[in-house]
mmCIF file of C-alpha atoms in Angstrom:
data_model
loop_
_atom_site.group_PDB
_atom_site.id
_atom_site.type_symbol
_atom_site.label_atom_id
_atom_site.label_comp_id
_atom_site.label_asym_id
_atom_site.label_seq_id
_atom_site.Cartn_x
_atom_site.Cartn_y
_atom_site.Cartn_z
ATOM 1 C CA UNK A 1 -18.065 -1.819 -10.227
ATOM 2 C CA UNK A 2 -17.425 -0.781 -6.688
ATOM 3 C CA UNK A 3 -13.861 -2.162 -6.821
ATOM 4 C CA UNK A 4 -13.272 -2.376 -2.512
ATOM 5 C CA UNK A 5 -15.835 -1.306 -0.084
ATOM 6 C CA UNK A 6 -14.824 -0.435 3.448
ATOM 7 C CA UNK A 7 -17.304 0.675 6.144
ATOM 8 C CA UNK A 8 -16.693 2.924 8.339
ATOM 9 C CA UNK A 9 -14.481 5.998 6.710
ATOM 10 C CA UNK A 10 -14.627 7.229 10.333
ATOM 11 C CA UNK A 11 -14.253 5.685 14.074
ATOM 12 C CA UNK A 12 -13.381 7.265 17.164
ATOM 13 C CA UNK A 13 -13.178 4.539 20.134
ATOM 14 C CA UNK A 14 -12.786 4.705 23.780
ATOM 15 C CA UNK A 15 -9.422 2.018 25.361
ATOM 16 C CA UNK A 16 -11.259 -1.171 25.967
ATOM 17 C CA UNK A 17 -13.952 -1.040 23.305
ATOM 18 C CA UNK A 18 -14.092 -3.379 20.381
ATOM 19 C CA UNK A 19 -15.056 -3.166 16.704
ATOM 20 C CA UNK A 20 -15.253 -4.470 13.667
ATOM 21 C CA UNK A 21 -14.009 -3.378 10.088
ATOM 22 C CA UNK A 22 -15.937 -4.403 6.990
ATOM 23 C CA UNK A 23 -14.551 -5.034 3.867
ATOM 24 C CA UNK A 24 -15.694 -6.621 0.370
ATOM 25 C CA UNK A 25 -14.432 -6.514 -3.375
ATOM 26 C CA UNK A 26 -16.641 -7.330 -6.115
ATOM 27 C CA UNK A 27 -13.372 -8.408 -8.708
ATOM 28 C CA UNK A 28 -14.111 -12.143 -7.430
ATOM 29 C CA UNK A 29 -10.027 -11.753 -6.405
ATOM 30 C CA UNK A 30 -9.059 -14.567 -4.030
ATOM 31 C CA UNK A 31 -6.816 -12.372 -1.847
ATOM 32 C CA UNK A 32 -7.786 -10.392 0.604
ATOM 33 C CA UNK A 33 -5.131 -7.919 3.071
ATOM 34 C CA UNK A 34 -5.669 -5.524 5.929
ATOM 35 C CA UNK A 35 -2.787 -3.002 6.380
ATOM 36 C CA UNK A 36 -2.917 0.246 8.681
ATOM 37 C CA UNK A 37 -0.621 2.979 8.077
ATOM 38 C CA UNK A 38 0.895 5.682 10.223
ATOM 39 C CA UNK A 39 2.461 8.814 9.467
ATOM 40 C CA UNK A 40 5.513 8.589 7.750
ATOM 41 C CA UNK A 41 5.490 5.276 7.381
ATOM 42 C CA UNK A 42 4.821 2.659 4.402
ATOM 43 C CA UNK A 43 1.925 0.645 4.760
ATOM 44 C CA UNK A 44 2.311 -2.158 7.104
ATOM 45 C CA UNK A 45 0.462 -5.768 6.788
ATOM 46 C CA UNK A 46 -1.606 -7.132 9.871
ATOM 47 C CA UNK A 47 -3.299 -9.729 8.260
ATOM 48 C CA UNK A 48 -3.925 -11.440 4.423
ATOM 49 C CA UNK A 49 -6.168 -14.069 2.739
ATOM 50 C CA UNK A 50 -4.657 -15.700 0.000
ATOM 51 C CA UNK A 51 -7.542 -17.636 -0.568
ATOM 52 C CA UNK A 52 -11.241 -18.164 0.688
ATOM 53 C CA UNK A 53 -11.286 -20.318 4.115
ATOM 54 C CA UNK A 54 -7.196 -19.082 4.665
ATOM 55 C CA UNK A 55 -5.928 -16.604 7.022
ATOM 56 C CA UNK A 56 -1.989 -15.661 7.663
ATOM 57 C CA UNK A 57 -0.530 -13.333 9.757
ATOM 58 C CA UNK A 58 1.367 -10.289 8.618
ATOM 59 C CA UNK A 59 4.374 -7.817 9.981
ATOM 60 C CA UNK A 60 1.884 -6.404 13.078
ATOM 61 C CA UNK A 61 -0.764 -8.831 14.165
ATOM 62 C CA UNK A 62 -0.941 -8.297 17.460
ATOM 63 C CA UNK A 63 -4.385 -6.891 19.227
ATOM 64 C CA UNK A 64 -6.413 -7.622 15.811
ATOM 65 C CA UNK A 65 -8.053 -10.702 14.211
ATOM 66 C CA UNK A 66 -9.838 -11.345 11.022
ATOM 67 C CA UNK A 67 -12.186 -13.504 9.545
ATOM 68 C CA UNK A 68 -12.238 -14.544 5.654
ATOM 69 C CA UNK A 69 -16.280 -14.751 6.021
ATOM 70 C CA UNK A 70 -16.375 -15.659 2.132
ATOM 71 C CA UNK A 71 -14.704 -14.822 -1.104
ATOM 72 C CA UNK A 72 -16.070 -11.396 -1.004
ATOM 73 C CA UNK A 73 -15.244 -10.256 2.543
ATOM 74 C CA UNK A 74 -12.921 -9.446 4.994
ATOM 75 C CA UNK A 75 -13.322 -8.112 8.146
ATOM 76 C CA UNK A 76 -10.646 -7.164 10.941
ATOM 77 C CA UNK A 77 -11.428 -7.063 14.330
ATOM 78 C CA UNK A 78 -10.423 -5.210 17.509
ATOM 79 C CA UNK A 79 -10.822 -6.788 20.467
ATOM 80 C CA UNK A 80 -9.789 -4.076 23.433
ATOM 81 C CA UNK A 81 -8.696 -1.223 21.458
ATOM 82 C CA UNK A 82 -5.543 0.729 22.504
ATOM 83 C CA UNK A 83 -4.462 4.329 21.708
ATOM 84 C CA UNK A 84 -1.690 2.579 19.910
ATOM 85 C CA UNK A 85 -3.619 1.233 17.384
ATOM 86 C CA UNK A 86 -5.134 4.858 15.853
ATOM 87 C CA UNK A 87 -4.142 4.673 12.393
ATOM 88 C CA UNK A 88 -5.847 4.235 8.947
ATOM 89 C CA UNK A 89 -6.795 1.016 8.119
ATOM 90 C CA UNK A 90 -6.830 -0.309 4.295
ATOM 91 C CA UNK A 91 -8.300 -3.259 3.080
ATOM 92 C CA UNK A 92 -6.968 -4.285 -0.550
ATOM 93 C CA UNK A 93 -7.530 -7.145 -2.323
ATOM 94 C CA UNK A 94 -5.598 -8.958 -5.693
ATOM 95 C CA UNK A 95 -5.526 -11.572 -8.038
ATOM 96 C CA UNK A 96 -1.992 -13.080 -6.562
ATOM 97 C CA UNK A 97 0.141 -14.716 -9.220
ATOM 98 C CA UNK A 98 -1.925 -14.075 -11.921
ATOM 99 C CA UNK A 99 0.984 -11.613 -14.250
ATOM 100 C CA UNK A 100 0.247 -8.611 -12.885
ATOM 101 C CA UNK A 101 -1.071 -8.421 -9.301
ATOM 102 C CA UNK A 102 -2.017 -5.305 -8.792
ATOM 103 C CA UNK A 103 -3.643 -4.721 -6.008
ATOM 104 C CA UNK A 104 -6.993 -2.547 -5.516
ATOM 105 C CA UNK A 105 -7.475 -0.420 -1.910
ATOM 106 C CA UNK A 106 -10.339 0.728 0.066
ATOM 107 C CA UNK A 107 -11.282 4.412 0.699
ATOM 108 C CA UNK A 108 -9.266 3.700 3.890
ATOM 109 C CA UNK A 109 -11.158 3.496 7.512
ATOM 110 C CA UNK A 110 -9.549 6.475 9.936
ATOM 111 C CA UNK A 111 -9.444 4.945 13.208
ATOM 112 C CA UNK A 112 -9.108 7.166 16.522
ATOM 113 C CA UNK A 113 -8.468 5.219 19.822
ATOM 114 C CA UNK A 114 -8.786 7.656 23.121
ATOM 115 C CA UNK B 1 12.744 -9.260 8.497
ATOM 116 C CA UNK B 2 13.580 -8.678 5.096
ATOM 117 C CA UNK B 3 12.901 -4.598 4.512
ATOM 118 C CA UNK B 4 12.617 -2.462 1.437
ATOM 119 C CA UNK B 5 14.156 1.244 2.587
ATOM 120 C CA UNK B 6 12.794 4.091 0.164
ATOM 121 C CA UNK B 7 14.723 7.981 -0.198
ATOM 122 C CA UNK B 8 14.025 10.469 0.289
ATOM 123 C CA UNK B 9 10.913 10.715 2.513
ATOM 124 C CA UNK B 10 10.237 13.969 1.471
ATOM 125 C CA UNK B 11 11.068 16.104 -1.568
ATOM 126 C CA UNK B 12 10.398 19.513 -2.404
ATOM 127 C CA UNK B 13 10.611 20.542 -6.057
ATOM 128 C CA UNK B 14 9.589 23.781 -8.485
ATOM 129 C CA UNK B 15 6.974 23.140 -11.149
ATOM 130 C CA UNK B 16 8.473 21.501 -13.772
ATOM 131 C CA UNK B 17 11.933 20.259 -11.746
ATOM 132 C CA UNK B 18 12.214 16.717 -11.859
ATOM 133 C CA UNK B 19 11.555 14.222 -8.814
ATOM 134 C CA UNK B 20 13.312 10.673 -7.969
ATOM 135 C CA UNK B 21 12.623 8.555 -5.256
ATOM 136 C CA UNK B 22 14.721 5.100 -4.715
ATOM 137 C CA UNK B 23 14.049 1.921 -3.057
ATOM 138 C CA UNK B 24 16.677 -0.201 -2.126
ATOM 139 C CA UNK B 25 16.404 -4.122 -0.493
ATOM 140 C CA UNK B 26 19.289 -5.882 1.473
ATOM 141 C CA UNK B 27 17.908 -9.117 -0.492
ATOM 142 C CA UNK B 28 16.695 -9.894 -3.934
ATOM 143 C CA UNK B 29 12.792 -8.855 -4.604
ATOM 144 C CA UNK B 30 10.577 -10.799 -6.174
ATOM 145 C CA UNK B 31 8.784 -7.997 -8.194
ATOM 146 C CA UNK B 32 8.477 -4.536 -7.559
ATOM 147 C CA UNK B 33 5.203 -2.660 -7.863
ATOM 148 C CA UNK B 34 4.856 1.128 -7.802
ATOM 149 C CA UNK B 35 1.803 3.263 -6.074
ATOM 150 C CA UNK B 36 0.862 6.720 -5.718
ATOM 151 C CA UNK B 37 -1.147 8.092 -2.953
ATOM 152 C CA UNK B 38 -3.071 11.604 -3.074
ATOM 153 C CA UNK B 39 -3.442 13.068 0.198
ATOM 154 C CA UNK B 40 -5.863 11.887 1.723
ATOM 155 C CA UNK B 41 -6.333 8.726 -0.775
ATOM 156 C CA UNK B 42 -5.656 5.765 -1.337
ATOM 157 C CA UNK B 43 -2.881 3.963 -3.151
ATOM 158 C CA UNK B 44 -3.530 3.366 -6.128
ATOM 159 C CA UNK B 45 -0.991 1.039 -8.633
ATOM 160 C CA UNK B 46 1.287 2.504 -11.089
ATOM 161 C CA UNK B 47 3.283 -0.448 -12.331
ATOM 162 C CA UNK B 48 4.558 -3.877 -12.119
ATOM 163 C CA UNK B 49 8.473 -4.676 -12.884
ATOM 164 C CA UNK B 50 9.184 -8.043 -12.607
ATOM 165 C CA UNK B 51 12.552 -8.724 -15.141
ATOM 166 C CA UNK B 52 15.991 -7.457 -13.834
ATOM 167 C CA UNK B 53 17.078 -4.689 -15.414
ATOM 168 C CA UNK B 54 13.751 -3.686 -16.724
ATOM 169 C CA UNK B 55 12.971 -0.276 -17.804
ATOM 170 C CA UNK B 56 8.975 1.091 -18.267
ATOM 171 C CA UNK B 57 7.678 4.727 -19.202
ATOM 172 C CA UNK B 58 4.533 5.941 -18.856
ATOM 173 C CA UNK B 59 4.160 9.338 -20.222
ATOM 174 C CA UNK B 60 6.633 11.393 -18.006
ATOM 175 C CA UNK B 61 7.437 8.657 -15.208
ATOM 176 C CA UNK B 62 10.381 6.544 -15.763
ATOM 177 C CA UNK B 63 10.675 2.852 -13.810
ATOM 178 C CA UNK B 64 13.622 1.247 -13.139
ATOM 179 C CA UNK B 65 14.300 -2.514 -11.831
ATOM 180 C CA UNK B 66 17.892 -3.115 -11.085
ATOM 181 C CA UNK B 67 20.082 -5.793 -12.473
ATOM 182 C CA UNK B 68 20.214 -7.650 -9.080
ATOM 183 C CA UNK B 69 16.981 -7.144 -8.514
ATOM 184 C CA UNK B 70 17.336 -5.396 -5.069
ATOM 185 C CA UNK B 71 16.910 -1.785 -5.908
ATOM 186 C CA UNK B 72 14.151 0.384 -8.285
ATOM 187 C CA UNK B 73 14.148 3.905 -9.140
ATOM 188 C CA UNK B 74 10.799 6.138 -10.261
ATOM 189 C CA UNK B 75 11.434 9.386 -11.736
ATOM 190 C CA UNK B 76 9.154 12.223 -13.079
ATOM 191 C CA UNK B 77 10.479 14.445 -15.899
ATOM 192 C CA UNK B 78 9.237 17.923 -15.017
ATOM 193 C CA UNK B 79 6.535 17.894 -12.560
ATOM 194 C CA UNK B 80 3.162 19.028 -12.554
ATOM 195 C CA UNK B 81 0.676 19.585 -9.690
ATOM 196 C CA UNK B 82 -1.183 17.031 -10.520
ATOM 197 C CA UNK B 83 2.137 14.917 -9.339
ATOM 198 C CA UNK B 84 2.285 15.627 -5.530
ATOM 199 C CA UNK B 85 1.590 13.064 -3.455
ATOM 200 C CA UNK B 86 3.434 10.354 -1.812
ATOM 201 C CA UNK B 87 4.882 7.205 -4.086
ATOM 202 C CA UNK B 88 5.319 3.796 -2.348
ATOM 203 C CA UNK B 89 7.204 0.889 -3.641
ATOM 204 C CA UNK B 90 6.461 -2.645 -2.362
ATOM 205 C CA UNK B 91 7.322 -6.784 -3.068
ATOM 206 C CA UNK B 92 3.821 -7.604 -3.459
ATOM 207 C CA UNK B 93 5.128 -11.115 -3.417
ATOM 208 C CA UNK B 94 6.594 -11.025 -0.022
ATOM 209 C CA UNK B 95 4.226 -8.276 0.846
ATOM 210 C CA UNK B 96 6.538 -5.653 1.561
ATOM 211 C CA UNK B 97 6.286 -1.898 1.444
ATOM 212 C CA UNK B 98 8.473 1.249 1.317
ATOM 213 C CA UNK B 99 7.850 4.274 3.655
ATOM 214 C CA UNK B 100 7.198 6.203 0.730
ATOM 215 C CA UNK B 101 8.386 9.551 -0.590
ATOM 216 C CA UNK B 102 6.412 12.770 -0.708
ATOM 217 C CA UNK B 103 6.470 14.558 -3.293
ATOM 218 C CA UNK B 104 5.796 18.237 -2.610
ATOM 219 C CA UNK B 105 5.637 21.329 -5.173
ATOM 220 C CA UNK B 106 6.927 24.627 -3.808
ATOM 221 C CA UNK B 107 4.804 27.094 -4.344
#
């Protein structure tokens, strides 16, 4: 099993430019969550899934959207990228409420904005 | 919002000293769940305490859930290289996440 596959590893963007990060799980979980993380800090939710055909937003939203394109994918968008937004990006996905949720993360997608 | 404040960020230990980190919530937590982090990794899921008070051990790492349920504790008896990294807590309920502390080994 692949567990959760995020494309690219690596991205370096100009201001202004827009892109798209991929993300799918093959554990048939029904959540889905993009975080980004920055240094010296915890990992901080943009956006989840909690189920196919749902979308919620998380702690730091703004400047990113997402689609829930099925149960296997995930994908977070930036629209007009900003030097403020170069971090890594995770996508993780769980079985919520099911005992133990753990959740399973992406390689991580390192994200320079210049 | 509610946050979940983790100590120390950083700690710096000799082979075979032991390592705590601490997480502490102004309100009550739903769960706690543990992670570890290799540089340059991913997290990747210790544990799960859900009961207050609950105590779990997994070879040398101890996990602690406090009575109220608004603090949790991981220690490592005598660490090893193969330790360092930095160890997150987080509410997966209400999707919540410590900064993490870094463990580091002196050399």
């Amino acid at each position: 099993n692949a567990g959760v596959t995020q494309t690219p590893k690596f991205q370096v963007l100009k201001t202004g430019q827009s892109m798209t990060l991929q993300c799918a799980q093959d554990m048939n979980h029904n959540s889905m969550y993009w975080y980004r993380q920055d240094p010296g800090m915890g990992l901080r939710l943009i956006y989840y899934s909690a189920s196919e055909g749902t979308t919620d937003k998380g702690e730091v939203p703004n400047g990113y959207n997402v689609s829930r394109l099925n149960k296997r994918e995930f994908s977070l968008r930036l629209e007009s990228a900003a030097p403020s937004q170069t971090s890594v990006y995770f996508c993780a996905s769980s079985e919520f409420g099911q005992g133990v949720s753990e959740a399973f993360f992406g390689q991580g997608t390192r994200l320079t904005v210049v | 919002g509610q946050q979940v404040m983790q100590i120390p960020q950083y700690q710096h230990v000799q082979e075979g000293e032991d390592f705590t980190t601490y997480c502490n919530s102004s309100t009550t937590l739903s769960n706690i769940q543990w992670y570890k982090q290799r540089p340059g990794g991913h997290p990747v899921f210790l544990i799960q305490l859900v009961k207050s008070g609950e105590v779990k051990k997994q070879k040398r790492l101890t996990f602690q859930f406090g009575e109220a349920k608004k603090n949790s504790s991981l220690h490592i008896t005598a660490t090893q290289t193969t330790d360092v990294g930095t160890y997150f807590c987080a509410d997966n309920y209400q999707l919540i996440w410590g900064a993490g502390t870094k463990l580091i080994i002196k050399p």
